[in-house]
GROMACS .gro file of N, CA and C in nm:
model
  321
    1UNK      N    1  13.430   7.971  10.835
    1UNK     CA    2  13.391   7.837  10.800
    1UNK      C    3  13.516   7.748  10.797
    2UNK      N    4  13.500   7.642  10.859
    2UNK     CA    5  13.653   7.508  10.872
    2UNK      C    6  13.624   7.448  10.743
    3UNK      N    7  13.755   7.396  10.690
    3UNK     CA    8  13.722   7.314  10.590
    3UNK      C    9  13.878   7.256  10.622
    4UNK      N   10  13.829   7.100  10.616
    4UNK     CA   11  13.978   7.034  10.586
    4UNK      C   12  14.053   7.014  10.494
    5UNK      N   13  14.208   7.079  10.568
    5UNK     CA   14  14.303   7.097  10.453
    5UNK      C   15  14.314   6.958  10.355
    6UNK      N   16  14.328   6.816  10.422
    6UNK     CA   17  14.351   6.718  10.319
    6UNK      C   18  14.219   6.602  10.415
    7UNK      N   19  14.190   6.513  10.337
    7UNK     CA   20  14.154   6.398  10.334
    7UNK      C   21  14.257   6.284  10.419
    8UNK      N   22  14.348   6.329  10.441
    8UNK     CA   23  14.431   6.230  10.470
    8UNK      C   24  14.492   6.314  10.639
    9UNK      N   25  14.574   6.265  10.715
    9UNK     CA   26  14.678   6.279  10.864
    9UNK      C   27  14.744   6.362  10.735
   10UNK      N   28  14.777   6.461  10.833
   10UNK     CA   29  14.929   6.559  10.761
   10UNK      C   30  15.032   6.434  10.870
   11UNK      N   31  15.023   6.393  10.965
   11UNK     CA   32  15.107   6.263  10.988
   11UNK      C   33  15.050   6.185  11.096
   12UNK      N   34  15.132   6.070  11.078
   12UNK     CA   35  15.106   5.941  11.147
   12UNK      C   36  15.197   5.869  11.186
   13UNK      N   37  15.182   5.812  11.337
   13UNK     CA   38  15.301   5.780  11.416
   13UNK      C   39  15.246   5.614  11.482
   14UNK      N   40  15.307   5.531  11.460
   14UNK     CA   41  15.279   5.440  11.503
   14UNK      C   42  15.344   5.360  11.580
   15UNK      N   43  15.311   5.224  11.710
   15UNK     CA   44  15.397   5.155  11.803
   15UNK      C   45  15.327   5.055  11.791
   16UNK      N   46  15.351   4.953  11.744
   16UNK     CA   47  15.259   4.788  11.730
   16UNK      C   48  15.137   4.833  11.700
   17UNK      N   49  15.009   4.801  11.811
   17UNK     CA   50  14.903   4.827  11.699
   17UNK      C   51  14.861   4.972  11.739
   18UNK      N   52  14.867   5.049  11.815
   18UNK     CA   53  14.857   5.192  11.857
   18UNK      C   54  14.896   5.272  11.752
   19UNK      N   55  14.760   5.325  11.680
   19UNK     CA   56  14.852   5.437  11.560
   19UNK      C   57  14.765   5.589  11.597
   20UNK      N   58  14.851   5.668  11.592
   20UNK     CA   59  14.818   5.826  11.616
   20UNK      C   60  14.812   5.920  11.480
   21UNK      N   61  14.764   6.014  11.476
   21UNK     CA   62  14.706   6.090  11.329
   21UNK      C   63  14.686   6.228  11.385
   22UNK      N   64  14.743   6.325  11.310
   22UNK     CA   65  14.736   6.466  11.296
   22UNK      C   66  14.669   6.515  11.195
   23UNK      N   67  14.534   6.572  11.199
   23UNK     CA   68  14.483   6.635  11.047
   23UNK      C   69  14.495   6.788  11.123
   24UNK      N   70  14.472   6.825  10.983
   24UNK     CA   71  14.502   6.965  10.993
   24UNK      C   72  14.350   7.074  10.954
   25UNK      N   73  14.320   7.139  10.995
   25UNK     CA   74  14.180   7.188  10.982
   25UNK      C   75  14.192   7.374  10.942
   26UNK      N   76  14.174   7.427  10.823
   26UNK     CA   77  14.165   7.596  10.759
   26UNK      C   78  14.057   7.663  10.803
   27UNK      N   79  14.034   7.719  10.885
   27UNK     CA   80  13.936   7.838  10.935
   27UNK      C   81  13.959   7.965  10.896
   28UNK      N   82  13.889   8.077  10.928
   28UNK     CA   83  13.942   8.185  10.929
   28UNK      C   84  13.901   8.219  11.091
   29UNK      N   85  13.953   8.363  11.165
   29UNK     CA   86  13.930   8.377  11.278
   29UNK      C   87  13.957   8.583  11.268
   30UNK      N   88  13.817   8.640  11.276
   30UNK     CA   89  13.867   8.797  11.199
   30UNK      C   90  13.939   8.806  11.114
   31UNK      N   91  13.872   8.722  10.989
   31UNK     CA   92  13.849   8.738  10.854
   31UNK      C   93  14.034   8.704  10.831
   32UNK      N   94  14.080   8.629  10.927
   32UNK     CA   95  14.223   8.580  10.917
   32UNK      C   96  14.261   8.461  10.863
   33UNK      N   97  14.327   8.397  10.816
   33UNK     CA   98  14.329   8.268  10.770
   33UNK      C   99  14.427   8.210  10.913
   34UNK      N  100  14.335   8.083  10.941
   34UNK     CA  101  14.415   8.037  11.087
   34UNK      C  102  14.415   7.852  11.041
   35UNK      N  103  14.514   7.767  11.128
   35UNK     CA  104  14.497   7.634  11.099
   35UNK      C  105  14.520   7.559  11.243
   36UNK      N  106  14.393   7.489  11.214
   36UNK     CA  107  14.356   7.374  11.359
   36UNK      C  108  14.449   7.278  11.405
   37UNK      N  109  14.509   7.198  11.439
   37UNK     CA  110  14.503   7.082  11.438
   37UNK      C  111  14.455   6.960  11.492
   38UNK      N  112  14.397   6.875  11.497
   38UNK     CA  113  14.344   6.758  11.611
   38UNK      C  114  14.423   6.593  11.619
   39UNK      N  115  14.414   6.568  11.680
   39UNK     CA  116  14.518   6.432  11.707
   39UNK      C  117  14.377   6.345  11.745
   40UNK      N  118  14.418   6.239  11.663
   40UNK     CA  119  14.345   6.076  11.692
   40UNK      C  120  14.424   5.970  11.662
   41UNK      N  121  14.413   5.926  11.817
   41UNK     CA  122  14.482   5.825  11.849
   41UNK      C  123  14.380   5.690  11.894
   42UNK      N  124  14.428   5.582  11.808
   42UNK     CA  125  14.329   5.441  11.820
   42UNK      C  126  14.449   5.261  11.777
   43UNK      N  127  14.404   5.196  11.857
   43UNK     CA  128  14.434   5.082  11.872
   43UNK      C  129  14.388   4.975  11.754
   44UNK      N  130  14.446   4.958  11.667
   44UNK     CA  131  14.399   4.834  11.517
   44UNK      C  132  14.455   4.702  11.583
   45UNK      N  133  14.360   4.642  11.555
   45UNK     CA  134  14.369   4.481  11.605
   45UNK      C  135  14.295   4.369  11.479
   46UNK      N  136  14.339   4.246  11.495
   46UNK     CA  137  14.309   4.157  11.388
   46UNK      C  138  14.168   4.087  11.466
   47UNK      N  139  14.012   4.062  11.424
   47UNK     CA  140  13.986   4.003  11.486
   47UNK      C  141  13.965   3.847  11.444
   48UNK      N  142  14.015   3.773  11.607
   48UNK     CA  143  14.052   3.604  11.581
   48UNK      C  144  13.937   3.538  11.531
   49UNK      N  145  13.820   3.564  11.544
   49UNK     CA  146  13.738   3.493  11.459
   49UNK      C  147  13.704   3.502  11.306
   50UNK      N  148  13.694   3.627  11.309
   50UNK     CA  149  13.712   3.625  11.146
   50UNK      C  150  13.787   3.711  11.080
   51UNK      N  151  13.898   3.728  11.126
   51UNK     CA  152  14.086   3.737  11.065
   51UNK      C  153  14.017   3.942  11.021
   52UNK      N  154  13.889   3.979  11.002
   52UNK     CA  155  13.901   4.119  11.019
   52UNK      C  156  13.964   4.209  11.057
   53UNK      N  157  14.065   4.343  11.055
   53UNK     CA  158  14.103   4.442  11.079
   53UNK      C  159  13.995   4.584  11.166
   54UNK      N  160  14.015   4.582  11.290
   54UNK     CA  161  13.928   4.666  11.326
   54UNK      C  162  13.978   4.722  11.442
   55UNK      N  163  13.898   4.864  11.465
   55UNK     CA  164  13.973   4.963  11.534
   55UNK      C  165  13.927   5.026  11.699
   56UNK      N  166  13.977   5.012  11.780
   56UNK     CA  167  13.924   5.045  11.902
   56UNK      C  168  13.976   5.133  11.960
   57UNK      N  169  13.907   5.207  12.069
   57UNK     CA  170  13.996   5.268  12.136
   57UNK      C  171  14.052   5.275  12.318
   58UNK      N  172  13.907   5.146  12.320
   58UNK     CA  173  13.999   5.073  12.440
   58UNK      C  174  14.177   4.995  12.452
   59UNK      N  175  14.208   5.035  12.589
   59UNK     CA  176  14.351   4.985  12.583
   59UNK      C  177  14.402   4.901  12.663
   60UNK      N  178  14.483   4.825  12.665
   60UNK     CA  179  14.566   4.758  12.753
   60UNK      C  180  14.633   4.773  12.883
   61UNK      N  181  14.682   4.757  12.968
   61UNK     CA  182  14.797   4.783  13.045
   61UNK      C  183  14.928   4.827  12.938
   62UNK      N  184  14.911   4.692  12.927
   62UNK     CA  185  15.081   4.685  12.788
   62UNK      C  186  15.076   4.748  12.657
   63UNK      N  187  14.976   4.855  12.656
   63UNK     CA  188  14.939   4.947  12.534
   63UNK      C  189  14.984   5.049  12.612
   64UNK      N  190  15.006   5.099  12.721
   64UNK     CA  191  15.051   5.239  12.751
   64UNK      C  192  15.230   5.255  12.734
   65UNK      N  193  15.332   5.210  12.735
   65UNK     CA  194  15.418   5.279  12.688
   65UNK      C  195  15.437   5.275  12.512
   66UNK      N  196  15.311   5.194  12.466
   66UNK     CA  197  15.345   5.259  12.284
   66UNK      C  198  15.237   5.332  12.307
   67UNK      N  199  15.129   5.371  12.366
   67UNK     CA  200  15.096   5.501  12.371
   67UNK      C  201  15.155   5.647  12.384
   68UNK      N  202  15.227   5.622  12.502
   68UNK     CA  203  15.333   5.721  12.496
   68UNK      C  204  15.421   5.736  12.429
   69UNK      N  205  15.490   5.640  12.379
   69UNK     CA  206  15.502   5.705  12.221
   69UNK      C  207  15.538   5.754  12.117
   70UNK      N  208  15.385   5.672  12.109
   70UNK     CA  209  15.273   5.740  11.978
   70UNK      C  210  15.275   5.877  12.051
   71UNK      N  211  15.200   5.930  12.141
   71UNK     CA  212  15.169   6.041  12.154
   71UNK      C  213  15.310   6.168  12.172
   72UNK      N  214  15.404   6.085  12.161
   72UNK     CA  215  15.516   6.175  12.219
   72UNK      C  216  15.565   6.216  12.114
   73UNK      N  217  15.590   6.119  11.987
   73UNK     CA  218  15.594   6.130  11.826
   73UNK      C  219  15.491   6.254  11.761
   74UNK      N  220  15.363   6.263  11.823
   74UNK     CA  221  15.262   6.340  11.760
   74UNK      C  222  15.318   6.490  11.803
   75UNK      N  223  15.339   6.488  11.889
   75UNK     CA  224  15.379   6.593  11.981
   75UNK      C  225  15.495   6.686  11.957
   76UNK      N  226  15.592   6.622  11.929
   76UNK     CA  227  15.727   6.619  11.843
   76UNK      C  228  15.728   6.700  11.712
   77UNK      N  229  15.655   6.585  11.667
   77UNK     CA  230  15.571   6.697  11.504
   77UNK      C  231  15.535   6.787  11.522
   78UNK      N  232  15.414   6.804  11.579
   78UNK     CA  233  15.336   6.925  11.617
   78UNK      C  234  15.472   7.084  11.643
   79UNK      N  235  15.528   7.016  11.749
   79UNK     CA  236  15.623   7.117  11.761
   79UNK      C  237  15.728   7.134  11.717
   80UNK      N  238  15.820   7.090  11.640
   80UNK     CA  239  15.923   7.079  11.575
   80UNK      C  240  15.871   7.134  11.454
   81UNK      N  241  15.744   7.076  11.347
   81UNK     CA  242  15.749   7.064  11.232
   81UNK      C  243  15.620   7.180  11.195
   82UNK      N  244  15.511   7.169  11.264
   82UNK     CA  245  15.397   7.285  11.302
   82UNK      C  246  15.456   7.385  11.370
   83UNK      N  247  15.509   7.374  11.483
   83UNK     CA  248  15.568   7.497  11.532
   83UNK      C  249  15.629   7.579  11.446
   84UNK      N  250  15.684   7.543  11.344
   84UNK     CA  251  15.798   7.603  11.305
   84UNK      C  252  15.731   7.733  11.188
   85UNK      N  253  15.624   7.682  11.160
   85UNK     CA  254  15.539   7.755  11.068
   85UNK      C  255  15.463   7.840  11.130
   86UNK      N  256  15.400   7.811  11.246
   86UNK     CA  257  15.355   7.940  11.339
   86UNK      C  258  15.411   8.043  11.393
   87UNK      N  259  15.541   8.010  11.414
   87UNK     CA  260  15.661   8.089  11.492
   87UNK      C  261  15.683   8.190  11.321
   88UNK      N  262  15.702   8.144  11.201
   88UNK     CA  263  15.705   8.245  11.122
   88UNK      C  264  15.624   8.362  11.060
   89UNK      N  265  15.484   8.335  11.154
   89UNK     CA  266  15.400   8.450  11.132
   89UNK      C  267  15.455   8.539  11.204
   90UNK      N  268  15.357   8.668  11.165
   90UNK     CA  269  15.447   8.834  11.130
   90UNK      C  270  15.397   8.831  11.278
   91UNK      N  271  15.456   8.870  11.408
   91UNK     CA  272  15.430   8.921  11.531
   91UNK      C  273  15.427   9.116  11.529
   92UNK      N  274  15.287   9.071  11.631
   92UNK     CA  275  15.266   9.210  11.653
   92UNK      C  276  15.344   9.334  11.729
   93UNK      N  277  15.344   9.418  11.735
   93UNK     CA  278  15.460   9.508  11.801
   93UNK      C  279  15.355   9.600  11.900
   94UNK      N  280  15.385   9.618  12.010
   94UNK     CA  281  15.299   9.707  12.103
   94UNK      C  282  15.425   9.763  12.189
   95UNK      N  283  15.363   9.867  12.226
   95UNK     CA  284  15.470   9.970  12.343
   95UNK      C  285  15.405   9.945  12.510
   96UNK      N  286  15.505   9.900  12.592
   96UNK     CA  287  15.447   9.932  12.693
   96UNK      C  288  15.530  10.017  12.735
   97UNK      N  289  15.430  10.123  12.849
   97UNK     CA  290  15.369  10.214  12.924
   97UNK      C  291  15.466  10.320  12.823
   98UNK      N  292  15.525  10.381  12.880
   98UNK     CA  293  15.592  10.527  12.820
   98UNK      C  294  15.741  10.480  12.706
   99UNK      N  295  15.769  10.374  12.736
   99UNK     CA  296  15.848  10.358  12.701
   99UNK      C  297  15.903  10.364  12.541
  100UNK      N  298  15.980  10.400  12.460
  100UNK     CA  299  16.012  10.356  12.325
  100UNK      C  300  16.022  10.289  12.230
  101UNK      N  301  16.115  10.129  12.300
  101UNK     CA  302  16.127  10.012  12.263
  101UNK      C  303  16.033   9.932  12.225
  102UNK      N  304  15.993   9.871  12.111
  102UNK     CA  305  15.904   9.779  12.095
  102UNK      C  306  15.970   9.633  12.132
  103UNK      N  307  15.854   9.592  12.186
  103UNK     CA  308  15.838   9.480  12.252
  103UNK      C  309  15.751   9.364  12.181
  104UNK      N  310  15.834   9.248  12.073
  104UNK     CA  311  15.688   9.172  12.009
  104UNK      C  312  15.615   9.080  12.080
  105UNK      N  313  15.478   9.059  12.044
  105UNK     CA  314  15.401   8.971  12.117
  105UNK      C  315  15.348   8.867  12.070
  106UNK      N  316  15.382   8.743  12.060
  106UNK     CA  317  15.318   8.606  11.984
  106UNK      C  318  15.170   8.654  11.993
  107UNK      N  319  15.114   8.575  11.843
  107UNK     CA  320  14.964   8.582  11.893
  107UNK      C  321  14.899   8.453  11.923
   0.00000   0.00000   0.00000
């Protein structure tokens, strides 16, 4: 069963009005404890008639290099700051063919 870790982006990266969001999602996967993540990325704009705050996810021409980024920032995290916590799970050890040496294997 998923259940989300917080209510809130574990982070958020933003370029004018282009803002990007990382939540983080707790499953299990063979009774393992495992963690998701998903990225949403959306465009906040003021609207001119009645000065409202609202969110789209159509884009511009001149929205794609703060898209990129936004998305390059998300990405960054993900691997720099998420990576770094996956890479410290316990890796498995298997032998190939006759040989002695163990060899570890990311999972």
């Amino acid at each position: 069963m998923a259940s989300r870790t917080n209510d809130r982006p574990i982070f958020e990266a933003r370029a004018g009005g282009i803002v990007g969001a990382v939540w983080s999602e707790s499953s299990t996967l063979n009774g393992r404890p495992i963690t998701n993540h998903s990225i949403r990325i959306e465009k906040r704009y003021r609207d001119e008639r009645t000065g409202e705050w609202k969110t789209t996810g159509y884009l511009r021409p001149d929205d794609l290099p703060k898209l990129a980024l936004v998305a390059t920032n998300l990405y960054e995290h993900l691997m720099l700051r998420v990576g770094e916590v996956q890479d410290a799970q316990p890796t498995q050890t298997v032998r190939q063919g006759s040989g002695t040496s163990p060899t570890p294997v990311e999972r």
